[in-house]
Coordinates of C-alpha atoms in Angstrom, one line a residue:
X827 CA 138.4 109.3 126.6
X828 CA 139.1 108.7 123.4
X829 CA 142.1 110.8 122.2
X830 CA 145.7 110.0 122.2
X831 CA 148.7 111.0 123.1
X832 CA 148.8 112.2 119.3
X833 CA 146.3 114.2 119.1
X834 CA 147.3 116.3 121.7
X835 CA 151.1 116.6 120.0
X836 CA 151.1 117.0 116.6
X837 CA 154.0 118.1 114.2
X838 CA 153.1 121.0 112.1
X839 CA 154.1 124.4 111.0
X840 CA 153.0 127.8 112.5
X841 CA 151.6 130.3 113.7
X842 CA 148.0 128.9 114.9
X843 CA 147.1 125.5 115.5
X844 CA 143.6 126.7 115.4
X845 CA 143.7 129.1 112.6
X846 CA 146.8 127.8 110.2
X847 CA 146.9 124.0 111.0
X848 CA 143.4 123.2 111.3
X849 CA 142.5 124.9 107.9
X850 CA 144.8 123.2 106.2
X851 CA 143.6 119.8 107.4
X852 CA 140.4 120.6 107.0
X853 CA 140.6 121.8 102.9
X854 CA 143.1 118.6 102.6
X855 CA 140.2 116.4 104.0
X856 CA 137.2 118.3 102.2
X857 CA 138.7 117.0 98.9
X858 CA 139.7 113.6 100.0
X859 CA 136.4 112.9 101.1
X860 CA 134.5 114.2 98.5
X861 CA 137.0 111.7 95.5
X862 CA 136.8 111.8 92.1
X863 CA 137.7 115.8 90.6
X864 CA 137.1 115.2 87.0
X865 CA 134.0 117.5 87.0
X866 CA 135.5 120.4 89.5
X867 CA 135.7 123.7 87.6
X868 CA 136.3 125.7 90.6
X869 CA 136.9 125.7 94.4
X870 CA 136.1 128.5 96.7
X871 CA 136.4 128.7 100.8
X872 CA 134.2 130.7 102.9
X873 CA 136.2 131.9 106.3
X874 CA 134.0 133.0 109.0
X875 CA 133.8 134.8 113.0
X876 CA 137.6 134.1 114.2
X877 CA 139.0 132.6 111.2
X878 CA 137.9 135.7 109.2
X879 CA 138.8 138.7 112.0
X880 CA 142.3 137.4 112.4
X881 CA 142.7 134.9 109.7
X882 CA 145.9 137.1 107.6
X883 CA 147.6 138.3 110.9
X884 CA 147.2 133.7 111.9
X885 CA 148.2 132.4 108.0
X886 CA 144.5 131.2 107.3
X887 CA 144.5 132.6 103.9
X888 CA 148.2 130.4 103.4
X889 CA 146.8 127.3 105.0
X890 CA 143.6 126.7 103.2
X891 CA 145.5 127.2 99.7
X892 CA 148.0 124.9 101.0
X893 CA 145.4 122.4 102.0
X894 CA 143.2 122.5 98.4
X895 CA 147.1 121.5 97.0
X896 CA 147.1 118.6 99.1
X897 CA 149.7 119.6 102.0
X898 CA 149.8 118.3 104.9
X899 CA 150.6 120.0 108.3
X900 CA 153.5 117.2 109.2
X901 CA 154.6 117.3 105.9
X902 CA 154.8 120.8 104.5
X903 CA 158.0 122.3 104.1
X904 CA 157.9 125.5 105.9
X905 CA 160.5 127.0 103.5
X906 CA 158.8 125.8 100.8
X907 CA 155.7 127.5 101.4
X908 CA 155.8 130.9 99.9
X909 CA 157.3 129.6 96.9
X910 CA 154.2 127.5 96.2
X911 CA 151.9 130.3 96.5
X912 CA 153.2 133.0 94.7
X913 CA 153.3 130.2 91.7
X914 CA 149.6 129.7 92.0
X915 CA 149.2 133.4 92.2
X916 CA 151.6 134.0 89.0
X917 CA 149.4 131.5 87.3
X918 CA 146.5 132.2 88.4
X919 CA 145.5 128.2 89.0
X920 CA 145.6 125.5 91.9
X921 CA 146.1 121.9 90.9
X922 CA 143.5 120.1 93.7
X923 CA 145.7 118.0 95.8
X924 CA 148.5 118.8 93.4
X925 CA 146.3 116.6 90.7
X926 CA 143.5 118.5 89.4
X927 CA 143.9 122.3 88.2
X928 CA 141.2 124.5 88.5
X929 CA 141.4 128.7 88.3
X930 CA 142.4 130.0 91.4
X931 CA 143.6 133.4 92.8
X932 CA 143.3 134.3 96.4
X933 CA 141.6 137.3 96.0
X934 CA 138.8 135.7 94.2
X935 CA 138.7 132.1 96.1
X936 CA 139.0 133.0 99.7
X937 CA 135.9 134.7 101.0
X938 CA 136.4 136.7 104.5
X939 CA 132.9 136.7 106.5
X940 CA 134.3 139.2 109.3
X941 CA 130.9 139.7 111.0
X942 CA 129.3 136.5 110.8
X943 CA 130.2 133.1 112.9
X944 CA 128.4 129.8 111.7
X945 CA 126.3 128.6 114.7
X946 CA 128.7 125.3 116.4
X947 CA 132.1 127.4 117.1
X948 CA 133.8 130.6 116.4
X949 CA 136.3 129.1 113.9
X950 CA 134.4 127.5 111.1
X951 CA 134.8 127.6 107.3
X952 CA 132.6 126.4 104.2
X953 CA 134.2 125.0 101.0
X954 CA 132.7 124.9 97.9
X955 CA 132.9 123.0 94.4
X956 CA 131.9 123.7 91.2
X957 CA 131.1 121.4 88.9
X958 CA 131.1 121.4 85.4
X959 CA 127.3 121.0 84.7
X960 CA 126.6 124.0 87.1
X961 CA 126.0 121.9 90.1
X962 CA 127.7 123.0 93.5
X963 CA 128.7 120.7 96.7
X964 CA 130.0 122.7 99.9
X965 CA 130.8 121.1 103.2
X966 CA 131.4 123.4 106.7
X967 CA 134.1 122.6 108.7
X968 CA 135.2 123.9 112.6
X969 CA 138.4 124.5 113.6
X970 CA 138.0 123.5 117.2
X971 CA 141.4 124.1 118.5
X972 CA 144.8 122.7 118.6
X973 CA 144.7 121.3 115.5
X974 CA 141.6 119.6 115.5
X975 CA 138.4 120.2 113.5
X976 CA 135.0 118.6 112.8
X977 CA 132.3 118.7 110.6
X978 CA 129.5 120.3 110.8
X979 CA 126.9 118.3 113.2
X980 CA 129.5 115.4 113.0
X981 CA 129.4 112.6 116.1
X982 CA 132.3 111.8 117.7
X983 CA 132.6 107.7 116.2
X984 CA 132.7 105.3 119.3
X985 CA 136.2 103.7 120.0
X986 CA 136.0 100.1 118.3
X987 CA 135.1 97.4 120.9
X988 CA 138.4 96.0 120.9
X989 CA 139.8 99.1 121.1
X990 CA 138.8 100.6 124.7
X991 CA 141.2 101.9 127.0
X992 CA 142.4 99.6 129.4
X993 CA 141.7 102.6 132.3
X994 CA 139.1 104.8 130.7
X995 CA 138.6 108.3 132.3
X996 CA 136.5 111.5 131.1
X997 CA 137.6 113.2 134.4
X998 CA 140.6 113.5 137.3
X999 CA 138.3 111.7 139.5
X1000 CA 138.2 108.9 137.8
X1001 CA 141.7 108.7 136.6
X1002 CA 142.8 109.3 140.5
X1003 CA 140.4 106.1 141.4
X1004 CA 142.0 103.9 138.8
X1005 CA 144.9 104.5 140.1
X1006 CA 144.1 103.6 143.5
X1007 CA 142.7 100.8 142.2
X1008 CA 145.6 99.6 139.9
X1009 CA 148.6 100.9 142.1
X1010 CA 149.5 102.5 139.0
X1011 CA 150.8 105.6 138.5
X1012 CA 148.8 108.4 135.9
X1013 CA 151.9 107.8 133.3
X1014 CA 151.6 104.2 133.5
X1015 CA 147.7 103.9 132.9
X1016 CA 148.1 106.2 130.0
X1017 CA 150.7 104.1 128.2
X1018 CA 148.6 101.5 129.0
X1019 CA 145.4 103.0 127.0
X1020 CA 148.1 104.2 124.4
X1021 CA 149.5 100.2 124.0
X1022 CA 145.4 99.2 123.1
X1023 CA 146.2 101.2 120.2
X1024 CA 150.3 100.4 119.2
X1025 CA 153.0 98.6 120.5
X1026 CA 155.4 99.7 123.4
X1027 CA 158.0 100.1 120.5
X1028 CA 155.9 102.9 118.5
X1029 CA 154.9 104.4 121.5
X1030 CA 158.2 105.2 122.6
X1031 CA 159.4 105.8 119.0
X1032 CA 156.4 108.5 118.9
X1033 CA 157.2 110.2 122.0
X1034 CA 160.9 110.3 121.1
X1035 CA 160.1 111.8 117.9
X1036 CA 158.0 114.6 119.3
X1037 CA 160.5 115.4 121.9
X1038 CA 163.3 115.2 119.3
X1039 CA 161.4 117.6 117.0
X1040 CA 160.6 120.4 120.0
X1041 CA 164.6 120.6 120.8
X1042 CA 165.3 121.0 117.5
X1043 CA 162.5 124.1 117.5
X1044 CA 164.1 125.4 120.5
X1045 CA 167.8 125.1 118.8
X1046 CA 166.7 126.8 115.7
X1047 CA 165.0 129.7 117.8
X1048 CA 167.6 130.0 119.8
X1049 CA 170.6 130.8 116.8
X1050 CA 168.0 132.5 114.4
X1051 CA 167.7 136.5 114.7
X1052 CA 165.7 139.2 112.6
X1053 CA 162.3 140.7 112.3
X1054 CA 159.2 138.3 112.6
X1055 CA 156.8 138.4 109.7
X1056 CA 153.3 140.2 110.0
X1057 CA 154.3 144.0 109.6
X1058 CA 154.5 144.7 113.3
X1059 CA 158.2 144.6 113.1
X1060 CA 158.8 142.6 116.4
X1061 CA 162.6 141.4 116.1
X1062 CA 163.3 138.2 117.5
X1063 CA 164.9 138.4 120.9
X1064 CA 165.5 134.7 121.8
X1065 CA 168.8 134.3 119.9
X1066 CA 170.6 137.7 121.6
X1067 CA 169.5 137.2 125.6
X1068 CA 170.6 133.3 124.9
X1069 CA 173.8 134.5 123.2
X1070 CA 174.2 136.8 126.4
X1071 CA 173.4 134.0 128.6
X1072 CA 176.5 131.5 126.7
X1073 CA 179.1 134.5 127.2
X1074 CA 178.0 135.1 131.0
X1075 CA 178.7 131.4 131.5
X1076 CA 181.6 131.2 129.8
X1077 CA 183.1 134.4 131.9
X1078 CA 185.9 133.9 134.5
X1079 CA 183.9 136.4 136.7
X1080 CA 180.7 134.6 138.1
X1081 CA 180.1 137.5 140.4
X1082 CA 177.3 138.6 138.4
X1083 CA 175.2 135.2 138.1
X1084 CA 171.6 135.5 140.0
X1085 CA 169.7 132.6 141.3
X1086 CA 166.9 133.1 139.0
X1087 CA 169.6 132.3 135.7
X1088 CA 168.2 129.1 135.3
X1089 CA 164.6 130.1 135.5
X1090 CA 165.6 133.0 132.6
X1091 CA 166.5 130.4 130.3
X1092 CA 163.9 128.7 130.6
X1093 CA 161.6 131.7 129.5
X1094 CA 164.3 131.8 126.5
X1095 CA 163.2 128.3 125.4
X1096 CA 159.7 128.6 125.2
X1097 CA 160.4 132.6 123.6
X1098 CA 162.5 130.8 120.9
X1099 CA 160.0 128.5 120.2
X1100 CA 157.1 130.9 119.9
X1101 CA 159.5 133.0 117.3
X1102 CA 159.4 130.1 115.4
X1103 CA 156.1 129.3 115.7
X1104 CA 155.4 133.1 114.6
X1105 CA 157.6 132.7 111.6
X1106 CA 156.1 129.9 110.4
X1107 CA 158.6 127.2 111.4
X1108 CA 157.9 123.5 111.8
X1109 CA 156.6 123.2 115.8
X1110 CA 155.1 120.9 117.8
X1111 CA 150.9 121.4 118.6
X1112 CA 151.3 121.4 122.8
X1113 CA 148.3 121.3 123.1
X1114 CA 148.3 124.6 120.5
X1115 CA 150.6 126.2 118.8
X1116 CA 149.7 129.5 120.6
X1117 CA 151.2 128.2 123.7
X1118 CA 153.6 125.6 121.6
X1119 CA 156.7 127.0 123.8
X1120 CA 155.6 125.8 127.4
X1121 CA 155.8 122.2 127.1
X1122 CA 159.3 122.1 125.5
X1123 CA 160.4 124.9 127.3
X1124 CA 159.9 122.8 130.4
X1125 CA 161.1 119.1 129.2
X1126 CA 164.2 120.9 128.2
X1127 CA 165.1 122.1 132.2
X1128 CA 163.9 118.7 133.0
X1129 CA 166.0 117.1 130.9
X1130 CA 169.2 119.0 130.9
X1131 CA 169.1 121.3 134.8
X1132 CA 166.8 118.7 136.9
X1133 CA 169.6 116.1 136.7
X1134 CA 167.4 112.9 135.9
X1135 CA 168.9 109.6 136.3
X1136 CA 166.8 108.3 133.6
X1137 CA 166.3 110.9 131.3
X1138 CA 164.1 108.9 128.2
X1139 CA 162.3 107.7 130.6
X1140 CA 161.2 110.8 132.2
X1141 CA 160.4 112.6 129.4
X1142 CA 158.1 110.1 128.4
X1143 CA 156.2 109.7 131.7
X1144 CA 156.2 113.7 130.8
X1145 CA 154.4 113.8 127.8
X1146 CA 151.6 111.0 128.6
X1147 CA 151.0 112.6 132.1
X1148 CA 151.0 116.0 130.3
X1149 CA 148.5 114.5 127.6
X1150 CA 146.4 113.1 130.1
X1151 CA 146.0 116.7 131.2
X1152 CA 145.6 118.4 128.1
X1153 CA 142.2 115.4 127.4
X1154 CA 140.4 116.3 130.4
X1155 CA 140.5 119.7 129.7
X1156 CA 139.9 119.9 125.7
X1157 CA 136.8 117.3 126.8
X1158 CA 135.4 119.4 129.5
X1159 CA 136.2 122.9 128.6
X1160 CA 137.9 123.8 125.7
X1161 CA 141.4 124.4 124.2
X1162 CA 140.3 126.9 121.9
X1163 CA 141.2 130.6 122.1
X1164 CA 138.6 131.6 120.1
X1165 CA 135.9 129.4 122.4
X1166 CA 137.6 130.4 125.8
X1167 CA 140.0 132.6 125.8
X1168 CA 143.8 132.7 126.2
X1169 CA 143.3 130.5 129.7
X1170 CA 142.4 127.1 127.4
X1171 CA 145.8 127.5 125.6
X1172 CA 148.6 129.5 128.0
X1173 CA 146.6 127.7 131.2
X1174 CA 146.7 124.6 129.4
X1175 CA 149.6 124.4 128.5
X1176 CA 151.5 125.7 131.8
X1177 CA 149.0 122.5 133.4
X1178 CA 150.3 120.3 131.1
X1179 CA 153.6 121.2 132.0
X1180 CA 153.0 121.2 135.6
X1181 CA 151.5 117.9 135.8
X1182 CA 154.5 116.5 133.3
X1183 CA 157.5 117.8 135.4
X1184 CA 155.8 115.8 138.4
X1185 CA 155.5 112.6 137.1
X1186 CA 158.8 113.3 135.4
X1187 CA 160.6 114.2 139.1
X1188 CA 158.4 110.5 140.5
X1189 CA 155.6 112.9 141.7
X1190 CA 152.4 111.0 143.5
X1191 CA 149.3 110.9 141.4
X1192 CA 148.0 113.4 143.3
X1193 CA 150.4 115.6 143.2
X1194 CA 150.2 115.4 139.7
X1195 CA 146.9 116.5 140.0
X1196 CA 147.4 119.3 142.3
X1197 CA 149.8 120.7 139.8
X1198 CA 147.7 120.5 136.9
X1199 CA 145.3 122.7 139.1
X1200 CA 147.5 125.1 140.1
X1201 CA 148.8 125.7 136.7
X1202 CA 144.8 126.3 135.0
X1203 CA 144.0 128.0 138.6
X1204 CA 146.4 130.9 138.0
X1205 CA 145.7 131.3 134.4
X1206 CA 141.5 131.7 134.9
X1207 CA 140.3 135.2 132.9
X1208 CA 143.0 135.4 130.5
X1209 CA 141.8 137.0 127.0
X1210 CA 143.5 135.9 124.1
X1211 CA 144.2 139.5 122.4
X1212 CA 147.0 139.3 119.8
X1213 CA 147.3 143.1 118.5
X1214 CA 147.2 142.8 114.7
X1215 CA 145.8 139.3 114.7
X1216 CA 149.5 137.8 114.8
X1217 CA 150.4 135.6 117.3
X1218 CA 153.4 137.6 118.9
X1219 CA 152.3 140.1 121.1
X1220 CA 151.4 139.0 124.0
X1221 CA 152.2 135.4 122.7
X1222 CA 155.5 135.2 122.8
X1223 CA 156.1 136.3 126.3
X1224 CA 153.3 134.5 127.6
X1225 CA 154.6 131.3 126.6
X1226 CA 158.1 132.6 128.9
X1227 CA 155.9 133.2 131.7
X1228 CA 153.5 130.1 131.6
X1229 CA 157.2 128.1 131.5
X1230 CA 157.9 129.7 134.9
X1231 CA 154.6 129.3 136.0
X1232 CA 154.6 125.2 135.5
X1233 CA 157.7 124.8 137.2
X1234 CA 156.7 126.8 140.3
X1235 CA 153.2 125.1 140.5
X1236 CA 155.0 121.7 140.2
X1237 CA 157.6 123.1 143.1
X1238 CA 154.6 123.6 144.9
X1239 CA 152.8 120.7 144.6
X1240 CA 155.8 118.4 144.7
X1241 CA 156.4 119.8 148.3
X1242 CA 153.0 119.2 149.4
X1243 CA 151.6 116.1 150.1
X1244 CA 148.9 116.2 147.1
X1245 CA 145.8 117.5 149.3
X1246 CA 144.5 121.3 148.4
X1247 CA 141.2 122.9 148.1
X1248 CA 140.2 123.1 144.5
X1249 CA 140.1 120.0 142.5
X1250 CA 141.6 119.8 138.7
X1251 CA 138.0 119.3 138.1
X1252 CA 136.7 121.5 139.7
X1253 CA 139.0 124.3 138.1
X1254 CA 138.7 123.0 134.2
X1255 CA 134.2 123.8 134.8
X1256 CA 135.4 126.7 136.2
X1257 CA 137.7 127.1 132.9
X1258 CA 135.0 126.5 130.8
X1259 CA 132.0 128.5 132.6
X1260 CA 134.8 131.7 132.4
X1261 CA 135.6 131.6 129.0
X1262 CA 131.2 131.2 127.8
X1263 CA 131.3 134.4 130.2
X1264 CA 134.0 136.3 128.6
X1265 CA 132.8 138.5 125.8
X1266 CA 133.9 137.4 122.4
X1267 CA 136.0 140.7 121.7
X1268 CA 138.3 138.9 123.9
X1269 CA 138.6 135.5 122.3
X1270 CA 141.2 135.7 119.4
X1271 CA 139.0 138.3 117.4
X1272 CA 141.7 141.0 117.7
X1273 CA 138.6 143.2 118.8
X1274 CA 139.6 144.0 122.4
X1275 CA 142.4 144.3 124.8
X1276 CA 145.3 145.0 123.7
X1277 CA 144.6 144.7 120.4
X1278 CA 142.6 147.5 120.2
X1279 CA 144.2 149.7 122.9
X1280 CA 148.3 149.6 121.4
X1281 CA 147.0 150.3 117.8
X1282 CA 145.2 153.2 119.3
X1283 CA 147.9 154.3 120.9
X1284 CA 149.9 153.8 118.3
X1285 CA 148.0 155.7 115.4
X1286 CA 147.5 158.7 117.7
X1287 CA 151.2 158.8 118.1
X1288 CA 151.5 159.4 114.1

């Protein structure tokens, strides 16, 4: 396995890991890689399959421009961001990663290819430059999902020899035997491969920072109200049920709290986030950003209703058992909505979350695993259908229910003694032979479900 950690939580903006934070890398690295930009006269990007059917609803269009100007997903300002390209609009010019201007306007640069897809994945893109002597160089790049991309017919480089992982794994099986082996526990073996890489110190400094950056995204969602962006007019709800919440609490007359308060905050957290993540607010990859709000959701009612006596600590055995997850199933099947469906982000992610809350609560290996399983297990079909190509409806509440989800599959499995039926293996092929099965109308092309039956419904009603 060679992924980190890192790569599976990544700091970036919204509202698609896939769709706005891929793009932007990928444009970014198209003119790193290609150097010197003394002879560009012009730039153009191709958008194609996924990227194209839902790229305005998912900030494609946004991304890419803010990519060619040499912004970074970490980095970007989200409040910045329309400011920069309405000037490029009003000026009708980009300056190539912010050194080299070249004319530019959106309508004439970005090219939407709605009914074609380029042959190795759903999400892929071709950039083009021109050069001043008439010549042309172009490069396609896939957005694979959360986040990462690749090149077209690009090899995955070999880790460097003195770089292996100290417990290498491509599947549970073989993470499960190390740890019979070592005595170790799954969180333990990963910070192990992670320390081949970096120190203890920047390991936890890492982790801390991701975690530090998801509570603030949950704060922020949580006091900001309004409509989202998009035209759809959702209004944020987040803010108002969690205001509700504070003043129920704060009441002399408990009469009216209900057992299942704790479990409706938690759907508040990982709502809040996925408001941000819709408005374009700085979030935190887990593994997407489509299902950015399960994973922080989840470390927050660990952290703060679980009563840890060590609470660093268990975060960070969290987010490397949670990692662990999200590699076995981005190498097996895919975490991709356009390549599998809803299941490979939402199911994901509520596995992730599973898995992490076990480790977290001192969990056996296996039932880690067991977890993991039970959160991808009850997940298997789903479509990834966001009606107008924006990633709020069903988004958002998915992300509330795939919180609730993780914590009752880790419930489950933390009062089992780690035997079941189905393997975590077992259920990621399974994962993966679903989603190649599921017609692509219902894989983040805005072409089925409902996405097609509530605009329907909607413009008959007019």
């Amino acid at each position: 396995m060679d992924m980190s950690v890192f790569d599976l939580f990544k700091i970036g903006i919204g509202p698609s890991s896939s769709h706005t934070v891929g793009p932007m890398v990928a444009a970014r690295r198209f003119l790193v890689e290609y150097g010197c930009l003394d002879e560009v006269v012009g730039v153009e990007a191709a958008l194609y399959g996924s990227l194209a059917l839902t790229g305005v609803g998912h900030a494609t269009d946004k991304a890419v421009i803010l990519g060619l100007m040499g912004e970074t997903p970490q980095d970007v300002s989200p409040d910045a961001v329309d400011a920069k390209l309405a000037a490029i609009e009003a000026a009708g010019e980009i300056a190539l990663l912010g050194t080299h201007a070249v004319p530019f306007t959106a309508a004439t640069g970005l090219l939407w290819h709605k009914s074609e897809s380029l042959p190795e994945h759903p999400n892929g893109m071709r950039f083009t430059l021109k050069l001043a002597d008439g010549a042309r160089v172009d490069k396609v790049y896939y957005s694979i999902g959360g986040g990462f991309i690749r090149e077209a017919g690009e090899v995955p480089v070999p880790a460097a020899a003195g770089a292996q992982p100290v417990f290498p794994f491509d599947t549970m099986e073989q993470l499960l035997a190390h740890g019979v082996a070592s005595s170790l526990s799954i969180p333990e073996m990963l910070r192990a491969n992670e320390c081949v890489r970096r120190s203890d110190d920047e390991l936890n400094q890492g982790l801390d920072r991701i975690w530090h950056v998801m509570r603030d995204c949950i704060a922020h969602g949580l006091e900001t109200t309004g409509k989202l962006p998009g035209g759809l007019d959702v209004k944020r709800r987040a803010a108002k049920l969690w205001r509700q919440a504070q003043d129920a609490k704060a009441s002399d007359n408990r009469a009216n709290d209900l057992p299942h308060d704790a479990v409706h905050l938690v759907s508040l957290y990982a709502m809040a986030v996925n408001e941000e993540n819709a408005a374009g607010g700085r979030v935190v990859t887990a593994p997407t950003n489509g299902a950015a709000g399960i994973i922080p959701a989840v470390l927050r009612y660990y952290a703060e209703d679980c009563r840890p006596s060590d609470p660093v600590g268990g975060v960070r055995r969290f987010m490397l058992t949670a990692a662990a997850i999200g590699m076995l199933c981005k190498r097996n099947a895919s975490i991709s909505g356009a390549e599998v469906g809803c299941q490979g982000e939402v199911g994901v992610a509520c596995a992730m979350a599973a898995a992490g809350l076990v480790a977290a609560l001192g969990g056996s290996n296996e039932q880690i695993e067991n977890a993991a399983e039970i959160g991808i297990e009850h997940h298997l079909g789903m479509t990834c259908d966001p009606i107008g190509g924006l990633v709020q409806i069903p988004c958002i509440e998915r992300n509330g229910m795939g919180a609730v989800k993780a914590i009752t599959a880790a419930s489950l499995a933390l009062n089992g003694d780690g035997t079941h039926f189905v393997s975590l293996d077992e259920v990621i092929e399974t994962m993966r032979q679903t989603g190649a099965d599921m017609q692509d109308k219902y894989k983040e092309t805005s072409l089925g479900g409902l996405a097609v039956h509530v605009i329907t419904v909607n413009h008959a009603a007019c």
